[in-house]
């Protein structure tokens, strides 16, 4: 069997101020999976994400991406393989035009000319934003900026797409459009979210992180219908949403 | 917020001036301003020629008079200073109407006004015919250090984000009944500025993380190099060359 795309073993991390965020996290994500990473605020989800592409360095344990250990000498390749889309598109889009922003990642990988142009147009096409290629990002709507943020990472042709709160602040139509885009991508997805219906709609599997450890790992339906687990980790379904009455998508 | 397209200094158009590559226009602007500044102030007619040349460029660019005139307001502090000079400067005095004014002061005032106005008008013409991001590309093409270009770039990109944040904070403040009436409201305003600073600083850190995540290694990749044909260079050189000829004639006479 091939190496998992994401292979996190016994990962522990404490911030420089002494606050320990992760206490031995184990997580394996295989090619083609879409996995939701759930957990209350302060559970360590963002800290975990920042380890996946080597922004933070493990205090103990290891992280490997398709067999390649996340270590200083591999950082550039690790960051190509793991595409992180941050929550606020204004943090991700910092160049004066959409084109320059989408170019930024692949250009850092050394691409130029026709190949670079192909990557940019292709990535924007996959999120339906090709027509906006020469616009400045700050003139786009929030939903459009989020889609361009996804494109900036897709242009690097990552092996796994990590989305931090992809549905936050989106209106229902933008939320649905983004779901269609995520479903259409032929890429492994790890999605950090508080939006449980979104997780249920998009991710067959869910992992619950709470107080720095993985407390549940199973089908999203099983996780969301385990009332004791949900209550113990401050996870709540929105009013009127009952996964028991909805067939798994 | 997102409704206004383009920067408020920029005036959308398709004139030959708009289409010139940014770096040729920057070189033209700097040369023109240097020529203006180098012109001895007693050659008043030379300044008139400069003004006519520059207005010709404004006309060629199809910029509406009102657009430029409103933005000339930025010069007001200099105008006030120039207007004060004849009163406060020393030296021999000449009677002007009921007033007795300093002659060197009048000359200094004239020079400041003439050179300042031409400089501001030329800069506004560049700003009105060039998108901010093209200006950045032009500066980069002219080998301005990358760090400076990056700082300008981030400023252009985040100005609206930060002013948007400031506006939201003001609305939130006023929604709780705050009105900046007296000195006593200064602490609230100061903490707004402080909060904005912290937020911007934290945003800077998040942006840096996002950049690292896409393989940033300290240099922005250069993907497109601006090029200008010799015809474009000649067109851009027309204004500073005409100004330079004017200066030569003025000095020779």
Short mmCIF file of C-alpha atoms in Angstrom, two decimals:
data_model
loop_
_atom_site.label_atom_id
_atom_site.label_comp_id
_atom_site.label_asym_id
_atom_site.label_seq_id
_atom_site.Cartn_x
_atom_site.Cartn_y
_atom_site.Cartn_z
CA UNK A 1 0.00 0.00 0.00
CA UNK A 2 1.28 3.48 -0.87
CA UNK A 3 2.27 6.01 1.75
CA UNK A 4 -0.58 8.06 3.14
CA UNK A 5 -0.67 11.62 1.77
CA UNK A 6 -0.64 12.91 5.32
CA UNK A 7 1.03 10.84 8.01
CA UNK A 8 1.10 12.50 11.41
CA UNK A 9 2.49 10.42 14.27
CA UNK A 10 2.63 11.34 17.94
CA UNK A 11 2.78 15.04 17.13
CA UNK A 12 3.22 17.25 20.20
CA UNK A 13 3.83 20.97 20.20
CA UNK A 14 4.12 23.72 22.78
CA UNK A 15 4.21 27.39 21.82
CA UNK A 16 7.27 29.41 22.92
CA UNK A 17 5.20 30.95 25.72
CA UNK A 18 4.81 27.45 27.21
CA UNK A 19 1.21 26.87 26.16
CA UNK A 20 0.96 23.28 24.97
CA UNK A 21 -1.41 22.97 22.02
CA UNK A 22 -0.91 19.39 20.82
CA UNK A 23 -0.36 16.28 22.92
CA UNK A 24 0.48 13.39 20.61
CA UNK A 25 -1.72 13.65 17.53
CA UNK A 26 -2.02 10.70 15.13
CA UNK A 27 -3.64 11.29 11.76
CA UNK A 28 -3.46 9.48 8.45
CA UNK A 29 -5.12 10.74 5.32
CA UNK A 30 -5.00 8.65 2.15
CA UNK A 31 -5.03 9.73 -1.45
CA UNK A 32 -8.40 10.93 -2.71
CA UNK A 33 -9.99 11.16 0.73
CA UNK A 34 -11.95 14.18 1.90
CA UNK A 35 -11.59 14.46 5.65
CA UNK A 36 -13.15 17.01 8.01
CA UNK A 37 -11.14 18.12 11.01
CA UNK A 38 -13.62 19.11 13.70
CA UNK A 39 -13.18 20.46 17.18
CA UNK A 40 -14.06 23.35 19.47
CA UNK A 41 -12.22 26.66 19.48
CA UNK A 42 -8.77 26.27 20.98
CA UNK A 43 -8.57 22.54 20.28
CA UNK A 44 -5.35 22.94 18.32
CA UNK A 45 -6.74 22.61 14.78
CA UNK A 46 -4.85 25.58 13.37
CA UNK A 47 -1.66 24.52 15.17
CA UNK A 48 -1.97 21.11 13.54
CA UNK A 49 -2.50 22.67 10.11
CA UNK A 50 0.62 24.81 10.50
CA UNK A 51 2.63 21.64 11.09
CA UNK A 52 1.44 20.04 7.87
CA UNK A 53 3.47 22.40 5.70
CA UNK A 54 6.30 23.03 8.11
CA UNK A 55 5.43 26.53 9.29
CA UNK A 56 5.70 25.13 12.82
CA UNK A 57 8.21 22.43 13.66
CA UNK A 58 7.12 19.43 15.70
CA UNK A 59 8.24 19.42 19.32
CA UNK A 60 7.89 15.64 19.34
CA UNK A 61 6.59 13.12 16.83
CA UNK A 62 6.71 13.40 13.06
CA UNK A 63 4.81 14.60 10.03
CA UNK A 64 5.32 13.15 6.56
CA UNK A 65 3.67 14.09 3.26
CA UNK A 66 3.49 11.21 0.80
CA UNK A 67 6.47 9.66 2.53
CA UNK A 68 8.53 12.87 2.57
CA UNK A 69 9.30 13.97 6.14
CA UNK A 70 8.47 17.60 6.94
CA UNK A 71 11.94 18.87 7.72
CA UNK A 72 13.92 21.94 6.91
CA UNK A 73 15.67 20.49 3.85
CA UNK A 74 12.33 19.45 2.28
CA UNK A 75 10.32 22.56 3.05
CA UNK A 76 9.93 23.82 -0.51
CA UNK A 77 8.69 20.44 -1.78
CA UNK A 78 6.46 19.95 1.27
CA UNK A 79 4.85 23.34 0.65
CA UNK A 80 4.22 22.40 -2.95
CA UNK A 81 2.58 19.15 -1.88
CA UNK A 82 0.45 20.65 0.89
CA UNK A 83 -1.65 23.62 -0.19
CA UNK A 84 -3.08 25.57 2.72
CA UNK A 85 -5.98 27.95 2.12
CA UNK A 86 -6.23 30.28 5.09
CA UNK A 87 -9.45 31.51 6.57
CA UNK A 88 -9.22 35.18 5.61
CA UNK A 89 -8.71 35.58 1.86
CA UNK A 90 -7.30 39.06 2.53
CA UNK A 91 -4.35 37.35 4.19
CA UNK A 92 -3.84 35.02 1.27
CA UNK A 93 -4.27 37.51 -1.56
CA UNK A 94 -1.59 40.14 -1.17
CA UNK A 95 -0.56 40.92 -4.73
CA UNK A 96 -1.99 43.79 -6.80
CA UNK A 97 -3.81 41.52 -9.28
CA UNK A 98 -5.50 38.13 -9.27
CA UNK A 99 -3.04 36.93 -11.91
CA UNK A 100 0.01 37.96 -9.87
CA UNK A 101 -1.45 36.29 -6.80
CA UNK A 102 -2.12 32.97 -8.50
CA UNK A 103 1.33 33.14 -10.12
CA UNK A 104 3.06 33.68 -6.79
CA UNK A 105 3.13 30.03 -5.66
CA UNK A 106 4.14 28.34 -8.94
CA UNK A 107 6.64 31.14 -9.66
CA UNK A 108 8.26 30.41 -6.30
CA UNK A 109 8.60 26.86 -7.56
CA UNK A 110 10.58 28.23 -10.50
CA UNK A 111 7.93 28.10 -13.23
CA UNK A 112 7.94 30.79 -15.91
CA UNK A 113 6.44 31.55 -19.29
CA UNK A 114 3.83 29.35 -20.96
CA UNK A 115 3.81 26.67 -18.26
CA UNK A 116 3.19 29.33 -15.58
CA UNK A 117 0.40 30.87 -17.65
CA UNK A 118 -1.18 27.43 -18.15
CA UNK A 119 -1.11 26.75 -14.39
CA UNK A 120 -2.68 30.12 -13.60
CA UNK A 121 -5.47 29.91 -16.17
CA UNK A 122 -6.13 26.27 -15.28
CA UNK A 123 -6.35 26.98 -11.54
CA UNK A 124 -8.65 29.95 -12.06
CA UNK A 125 -10.77 27.92 -14.46
CA UNK A 126 -11.27 25.22 -11.82
CA UNK A 127 -12.75 27.79 -9.43
CA UNK A 128 -14.67 29.65 -12.17
CA UNK A 129 -12.70 32.88 -11.84
CA UNK A 130 -10.82 33.11 -15.16
CA UNK A 131 -12.74 36.22 -16.17
CA UNK A 132 -11.34 38.08 -13.17
CA UNK A 133 -7.68 37.37 -13.94
CA UNK A 134 -6.64 41.01 -14.34
CA UNK A 135 -8.71 42.46 -11.53
CA UNK A 136 -7.23 43.60 -8.22
CA UNK A 137 -8.27 41.17 -5.44
CA UNK A 138 -9.71 43.91 -3.24
CA UNK A 139 -12.37 44.66 -5.84
CA UNK A 140 -13.82 41.15 -5.69
CA UNK A 141 -16.66 40.01 -3.44
CA UNK A 142 -15.75 37.95 -0.39
CA UNK A 143 -16.93 34.72 -1.99
CA UNK A 144 -14.92 35.44 -5.13
CA UNK A 145 -11.83 36.19 -3.07
CA UNK A 146 -12.20 32.89 -1.24
CA UNK A 147 -12.37 31.10 -4.60
CA UNK A 148 -9.28 32.92 -5.86
CA UNK A 149 -7.53 31.97 -2.60
CA UNK A 150 -8.27 28.32 -3.42
CA UNK A 151 -6.90 28.88 -6.94
CA UNK A 152 -3.64 30.36 -5.60
CA UNK A 153 -3.00 27.01 -3.98
CA UNK A 154 -4.38 24.82 -6.79
CA UNK A 155 -1.88 26.47 -9.15
CA UNK A 156 0.88 24.71 -7.21
CA UNK A 157 -0.79 21.37 -8.07
CA UNK A 158 -0.73 20.17 -4.46
CA UNK A 159 -1.31 16.59 -3.40
CA UNK A 160 -3.49 17.66 -0.52
CA UNK A 161 -5.60 20.75 -0.12
CA UNK A 162 -5.98 22.00 3.45
CA UNK A 163 -8.91 24.38 3.87
CA UNK A 164 -9.22 26.41 7.06
CA UNK A 165 -12.89 27.24 7.66
CA UNK A 166 -13.79 27.32 3.97
CA UNK A 167 -17.45 28.22 4.52
CA UNK A 168 -16.97 31.00 7.08
CA UNK A 169 -18.54 34.35 6.19
CA UNK A 170 -19.97 33.06 2.92
CA UNK A 171 -23.57 33.63 1.93
CA UNK A 172 -25.52 30.41 1.22
CA UNK A 173 -25.08 30.66 -2.55
CA UNK A 174 -21.31 31.22 -2.30
CA UNK A 175 -21.15 28.41 0.23
CA UNK A 176 -22.86 26.04 -2.17
CA UNK A 177 -20.72 27.18 -5.12
CA UNK A 178 -17.58 26.49 -3.10
CA UNK A 179 -18.91 23.05 -2.17
CA UNK A 180 -19.43 22.30 -5.89
CA UNK A 181 -15.87 23.39 -6.58
CA UNK A 182 -14.41 21.27 -3.77
CA UNK A 183 -16.37 18.24 -5.00
CA UNK A 184 -15.14 18.78 -8.56
CA UNK A 185 -11.47 18.80 -7.56
CA UNK A 186 -9.51 15.63 -8.03
CA UNK A 187 -7.39 16.18 -4.95
CA UNK A 188 -7.17 14.99 -1.37
CA UNK A 189 -8.86 17.46 1.01
CA UNK A 190 -8.47 18.12 4.71
CA UNK A 191 -11.08 20.63 5.79
CA UNK A 192 -10.96 22.38 9.16
CA UNK A 193 -14.47 23.54 9.99
CA UNK A 194 -17.11 24.38 12.58
CA UNK A 195 -19.75 24.05 9.90
CA UNK A 196 -20.96 20.51 10.64
CA UNK A 197 -23.57 20.29 7.86
CA UNK A 198 -20.83 21.33 5.42
CA UNK A 199 -18.56 18.60 6.78
CA UNK A 200 -21.38 16.08 6.42
CA UNK A 201 -22.11 17.21 2.87
CA UNK A 202 -18.51 17.10 1.65
CA UNK A 203 -16.46 14.76 3.81
CA UNK A 204 -17.20 11.06 4.22
CA UNK A 205 -14.74 10.92 7.13
CA UNK A 206 -14.30 13.16 10.16
CA UNK A 207 -11.62 13.51 12.79
CA UNK A 208 -12.35 15.28 16.06
CA UNK A 209 -9.52 17.13 17.77
CA UNK A 210 -10.07 18.25 21.34
CA UNK A 211 -7.57 19.65 23.82
CA UNK A 212 -4.67 18.67 21.58
CA UNK A 213 -5.57 15.01 21.00
CA UNK A 214 -7.62 13.13 18.43
CA UNK A 215 -10.71 11.92 20.30
CA UNK A 216 -12.66 10.47 17.39
CA UNK A 217 -11.95 9.30 13.86
CA UNK A 218 -14.72 7.72 11.80
CA UNK A 219 -17.42 8.31 9.26
CA UNK A 220 -18.87 11.79 9.54
CA UNK A 221 -22.30 10.29 10.09
CA UNK A 222 -21.10 8.19 13.04
CA UNK A 223 -19.29 11.16 14.59
CA UNK A 224 -22.20 13.56 14.23
CA UNK A 225 -24.72 11.08 15.61
CA UNK A 226 -22.63 10.16 18.68
CA UNK A 227 -24.41 12.45 21.13
CA UNK A 228 -22.10 11.73 24.06
CA UNK A 229 -18.98 12.45 22.03
CA UNK A 230 -20.48 15.62 20.59
CA UNK A 231 -21.52 16.94 24.00
CA UNK A 232 -18.17 16.10 25.59
CA UNK A 233 -16.27 18.17 23.03
CA UNK A 234 -18.48 21.20 22.63
CA UNK A 235 -19.71 20.20 19.19
CA UNK A 236 -23.29 21.11 18.45
CA UNK A 237 -25.43 20.61 15.42
CA UNK A 238 -27.25 23.70 14.17
CA UNK A 239 -30.96 23.97 14.93
CA UNK A 240 -33.05 21.73 12.73
CA UNK A 241 -30.14 19.75 11.32
CA UNK A 242 -30.32 16.02 12.09
CA UNK A 243 -27.90 13.79 10.16
CA UNK A 244 -30.04 10.75 11.11
CA UNK A 245 -32.82 11.98 8.85
CA UNK A 246 -30.55 12.85 5.94
CA UNK A 247 -29.06 10.11 3.79
CA UNK A 248 -25.28 10.34 3.52
CA UNK A 249 -24.43 12.16 0.28
CA UNK B 1 -16.44 49.68 -0.27
CA UNK B 2 -15.77 47.41 -3.19
CA UNK B 3 -17.82 49.60 -5.49
CA UNK B 4 -15.12 52.02 -6.56
CA UNK B 5 -13.01 50.50 -9.26
CA UNK B 6 -9.46 51.64 -9.71
CA UNK B 7 -7.62 53.92 -7.39
CA UNK B 8 -9.16 57.33 -6.78
CA UNK B 9 -6.15 59.04 -8.36
CA UNK B 10 -6.47 56.97 -11.50
CA UNK B 11 -8.62 58.06 -14.40
CA UNK B 12 -9.52 55.22 -16.73
CA UNK B 13 -8.75 55.89 -20.38
CA UNK B 14 -7.19 54.60 -23.57
CA UNK B 15 -5.07 57.54 -24.65
CA UNK B 16 -1.49 57.19 -25.93
CA UNK B 17 -0.36 58.46 -22.53
CA UNK B 18 -2.29 55.70 -20.76
CA UNK B 19 -0.78 53.07 -23.03
CA UNK B 20 2.87 54.00 -22.48
CA UNK B 21 4.76 51.49 -20.33
CA UNK B 22 4.95 52.75 -16.75
CA UNK B 23 8.73 52.92 -16.50
CA UNK B 24 9.01 55.24 -19.52
CA UNK B 25 6.49 57.58 -17.89
CA UNK B 26 8.34 57.54 -14.58
CA UNK B 27 11.61 58.43 -16.30
CA UNK B 28 9.82 61.18 -18.26
CA UNK B 29 8.26 62.59 -15.07
CA UNK B 30 11.52 62.63 -13.11
CA UNK B 31 13.44 64.25 -15.99
CA UNK B 32 10.73 66.85 -16.55
CA UNK B 33 10.61 67.77 -12.86
CA UNK B 34 14.42 68.00 -12.70
CA UNK B 35 14.42 70.37 -15.68
CA UNK B 36 11.70 72.51 -14.09
CA UNK B 37 13.54 72.66 -10.77
CA UNK B 38 16.82 73.51 -12.52
CA UNK B 39 15.30 76.46 -14.39
CA UNK B 40 16.39 79.84 -12.93
CA UNK B 41 13.32 81.57 -11.52
CA UNK B 42 13.74 84.84 -13.42
CA UNK B 43 12.89 83.14 -16.74
CA UNK B 44 9.16 83.41 -16.20
CA UNK B 45 8.29 82.67 -19.82
CA UNK B 46 10.08 79.28 -19.61
CA UNK B 47 7.69 78.25 -16.85
CA UNK B 48 4.79 79.32 -19.04
CA UNK B 49 6.13 77.07 -21.81
CA UNK B 50 6.44 74.17 -19.34
CA UNK B 51 2.85 74.70 -18.25
CA UNK B 52 1.63 74.72 -21.87
CA UNK B 53 3.62 71.54 -22.64
CA UNK B 54 2.26 69.79 -19.58
CA UNK B 55 -1.32 70.88 -20.27
CA UNK B 56 -0.80 69.49 -23.77
CA UNK B 57 -0.02 66.09 -22.22
CA UNK B 58 -3.06 66.38 -19.94
CA UNK B 59 -5.16 67.15 -23.02
CA UNK B 60 -3.64 64.26 -24.96
CA UNK B 61 -4.46 61.93 -22.06
CA UNK B 62 -8.07 63.16 -22.16
CA UNK B 63 -8.13 63.96 -18.46
CA UNK B 64 -11.09 66.14 -17.43
CA UNK B 65 -10.07 69.50 -15.98
CA UNK B 66 -12.19 68.97 -12.85
CA UNK B 67 -10.53 65.64 -12.08
CA UNK B 68 -7.10 67.24 -12.02
CA UNK B 69 -8.20 70.50 -10.38
CA UNK B 70 -9.81 68.74 -7.40
CA UNK B 71 -6.65 66.74 -6.78
CA UNK B 72 -4.43 69.83 -7.02
CA UNK B 73 -5.80 70.69 -3.55
CA UNK B 74 -2.93 68.61 -2.14
CA UNK B 75 -0.71 71.61 -2.94
CA UNK B 76 -2.60 73.99 -0.62
CA UNK B 77 -0.13 73.87 2.32
CA UNK B 78 2.67 74.92 -0.03
CA UNK B 79 0.55 77.70 -1.47
CA UNK B 80 -0.10 79.02 2.04
CA UNK B 81 3.61 78.90 2.80
CA UNK B 82 4.42 80.61 -0.50
CA UNK B 83 1.85 83.33 0.23
CA UNK B 84 3.45 84.02 3.61
CA UNK B 85 7.00 84.30 2.28
CA UNK B 86 6.83 87.91 0.95
CA UNK B 87 5.61 89.07 4.39
CA UNK B 88 8.17 87.31 6.54
CA UNK B 89 11.28 87.28 4.35
CA UNK B 90 13.98 89.91 4.92
CA UNK B 91 15.81 92.01 2.33
CA UNK B 92 14.84 95.14 0.36
CA UNK B 93 11.11 95.80 0.37
CA UNK B 94 8.88 96.94 -2.46
CA UNK B 95 5.47 98.57 -2.09
CA UNK B 96 2.62 96.50 -3.56
CA UNK B 97 -0.62 98.40 -3.12
CA UNK B 98 -0.93 99.28 0.57
CA UNK B 99 1.58 96.56 1.55
CA UNK B 100 5.32 96.62 1.76
CA UNK B 101 6.65 93.23 0.70
CA UNK B 102 10.09 91.64 0.68
CA UNK B 103 11.51 91.46 -2.84
CA UNK B 104 13.52 88.24 -2.31
CA UNK B 105 10.42 86.86 -0.59
CA UNK B 106 8.31 87.58 -3.67
CA UNK B 107 10.83 85.85 -5.92
CA UNK B 108 11.05 82.84 -3.59
CA UNK B 109 7.28 82.69 -3.41
CA UNK B 110 6.97 82.79 -7.20
CA UNK B 111 9.61 80.08 -7.65
CA UNK B 112 7.98 77.83 -5.05
CA UNK B 113 4.54 78.27 -6.59
CA UNK B 114 5.64 77.80 -10.19
CA UNK B 115 7.90 74.81 -9.62
CA UNK B 116 5.58 73.21 -7.06
CA UNK B 117 2.48 73.54 -9.22
CA UNK B 118 4.23 72.10 -12.26
CA UNK B 119 5.59 69.22 -10.18
CA UNK B 120 2.21 68.41 -8.66
CA UNK B 121 0.47 68.66 -12.02
CA UNK B 122 3.03 66.36 -13.65
CA UNK B 123 2.77 63.81 -10.82
CA UNK B 124 -1.03 63.86 -10.95
CA UNK B 125 -0.89 63.28 -14.69
CA UNK B 126 1.28 60.22 -14.14
CA UNK B 127 -1.00 58.95 -11.35
CA UNK B 128 -4.13 59.55 -13.43
CA UNK B 129 -2.82 57.66 -16.45
CA UNK B 130 -1.09 54.76 -14.69
CA UNK B 131 -2.63 52.06 -12.49
CA UNK B 132 -0.89 51.72 -9.12
CA UNK B 133 0.19 48.18 -9.90
CA UNK B 134 1.72 49.30 -13.21
CA UNK B 135 3.60 52.02 -11.36
CA UNK B 136 5.01 49.32 -9.09
CA UNK B 137 6.03 47.20 -12.06
CA UNK B 138 7.64 50.29 -13.58
CA UNK B 139 9.60 51.07 -10.42
CA UNK B 140 10.72 47.46 -10.25
CA UNK B 141 11.81 47.64 -13.89
CA UNK B 142 13.86 50.73 -13.01
CA UNK B 143 15.73 48.64 -10.44
CA UNK B 144 14.25 50.19 -7.33
CA UNK B 145 15.29 47.85 -4.49
CA UNK B 146 12.88 44.91 -4.15
CA UNK B 147 12.17 45.62 -0.50
CA UNK B 148 10.88 49.10 -1.32
CA UNK B 149 8.77 47.80 -4.20
CA UNK B 150 7.31 45.13 -1.91
CA UNK B 151 6.51 47.71 0.78
CA UNK B 152 4.76 49.94 -1.78
CA UNK B 153 2.93 46.92 -3.13
CA UNK B 154 1.61 45.89 0.26
CA UNK B 155 0.60 49.47 0.93
CA UNK B 156 -1.43 49.62 -2.28
CA UNK B 157 -2.99 46.25 -1.60
CA UNK B 158 -3.89 46.74 2.06
CA UNK B 159 -4.77 50.44 2.18
CA UNK B 160 -8.42 49.65 1.54
CA UNK B 161 -8.43 46.72 3.96
CA UNK B 162 -7.04 48.85 6.77
CA UNK B 163 -9.25 51.86 6.06
CA UNK B 164 -12.19 49.44 5.89
CA UNK B 165 -11.25 48.17 9.35
CA UNK B 166 -10.91 51.71 10.64
CA UNK B 167 -14.34 52.59 9.26
CA UNK B 168 -15.92 49.55 10.92
CA UNK B 169 -14.28 50.46 14.23
CA UNK B 170 -15.58 54.03 13.92
CA UNK B 171 -19.10 52.80 13.19
CA UNK B 172 -18.93 50.39 16.14
CA UNK B 173 -17.72 53.25 18.37
CA UNK B 174 -20.43 55.64 17.26
CA UNK B 175 -23.07 52.93 17.54
CA UNK B 176 -22.32 52.90 21.25
CA UNK B 177 -22.96 56.61 21.50
CA UNK B 178 -19.40 57.87 21.15
CA UNK B 179 -18.84 61.31 19.67
CA UNK B 180 -15.42 62.88 19.36
CA UNK B 181 -16.27 66.30 20.79
CA UNK B 182 -13.47 67.27 23.11
CA UNK B 183 -10.04 66.33 24.38
CA UNK B 184 -11.73 63.85 26.70
CA UNK B 185 -12.52 61.63 23.73
CA UNK B 186 -8.86 61.37 22.75
CA UNK B 187 -8.16 58.26 24.86
CA UNK B 188 -10.86 56.39 22.94
CA UNK B 189 -9.41 57.54 19.62
CA UNK B 190 -5.91 56.63 20.75
CA UNK B 191 -6.96 53.11 21.70
CA UNK B 192 -8.67 52.77 18.32
CA UNK B 193 -5.37 53.58 16.65
CA UNK B 194 -3.60 51.17 19.00
CA UNK B 195 -6.07 48.39 18.25
CA UNK B 196 -5.71 49.06 14.53
CA UNK B 197 -1.94 48.82 14.84
CA UNK B 198 -2.15 45.48 16.66
CA UNK B 199 -4.63 44.13 14.13
CA UNK B 200 -2.51 45.24 11.20
CA UNK B 201 0.58 43.76 12.80
CA UNK B 202 -1.20 40.44 13.32
CA UNK B 203 -2.52 40.53 9.78
CA UNK B 204 1.06 41.08 8.62
CA UNK B 205 2.08 37.92 10.43
CA UNK B 206 -0.79 35.94 8.91
CA UNK B 207 0.10 37.21 5.44
CA UNK B 208 3.69 36.16 6.00
CA UNK B 209 2.52 32.66 6.98
CA UNK B 210 0.35 32.49 3.88
CA UNK B 211 3.33 33.57 1.76
CA UNK B 212 5.62 30.98 3.36
CA UNK B 213 2.97 28.34 2.73
CA UNK B 214 3.26 29.04 -0.97
CA UNK B 215 7.01 28.72 -1.01
CA UNK B 216 8.10 32.33 -0.42
CA UNK B 217 11.83 32.54 0.18
CA UNK B 218 12.34 36.28 0.66
CA UNK B 219 12.11 37.51 -2.92
CA UNK B 220 9.00 38.07 -4.97
CA UNK B 221 9.36 36.05 -8.16
CA UNK B 222 9.75 38.18 -11.29
CA UNK B 223 7.35 36.73 -13.82
CA UNK B 224 6.87 39.52 -16.33
CA UNK B 225 9.45 42.08 -17.33
CA UNK B 226 8.13 45.33 -18.71
CA UNK B 227 9.44 46.20 -22.13
CA UNK B 228 9.17 49.40 -24.10
CA UNK B 229 9.75 49.81 -27.81
CA UNK B 230 12.01 52.64 -28.99
CA UNK B 231 8.94 54.38 -30.39
CA UNK B 232 7.37 54.33 -26.92
CA UNK B 233 10.57 55.68 -25.40
CA UNK B 234 10.60 58.48 -28.00
CA UNK B 235 6.99 59.36 -27.23
CA UNK B 236 7.68 59.39 -23.49
CA UNK B 237 10.79 61.49 -24.06
CA UNK B 238 8.86 64.16 -25.98
CA UNK B 239 7.81 66.14 -22.89
CA UNK B 240 11.14 66.21 -21.04
CA UNK B 241 13.03 66.89 -24.29
CA UNK B 242 10.82 69.85 -25.12
CA UNK B 243 11.31 71.11 -21.57
CA UNK B 244 15.06 70.67 -21.82
CA UNK B 245 15.17 72.63 -25.09
CA UNK B 246 13.16 75.39 -23.43
CA UNK B 247 15.62 75.49 -20.55
CA UNK B 248 18.59 75.65 -22.96
CA UNK B 249 17.02 78.53 -24.88
CA UNK B 250 16.18 80.36 -21.65
CA UNK B 251 19.71 80.07 -20.32
CA UNK B 252 21.28 81.00 -23.65
CA UNK B 253 19.19 84.16 -24.09
#
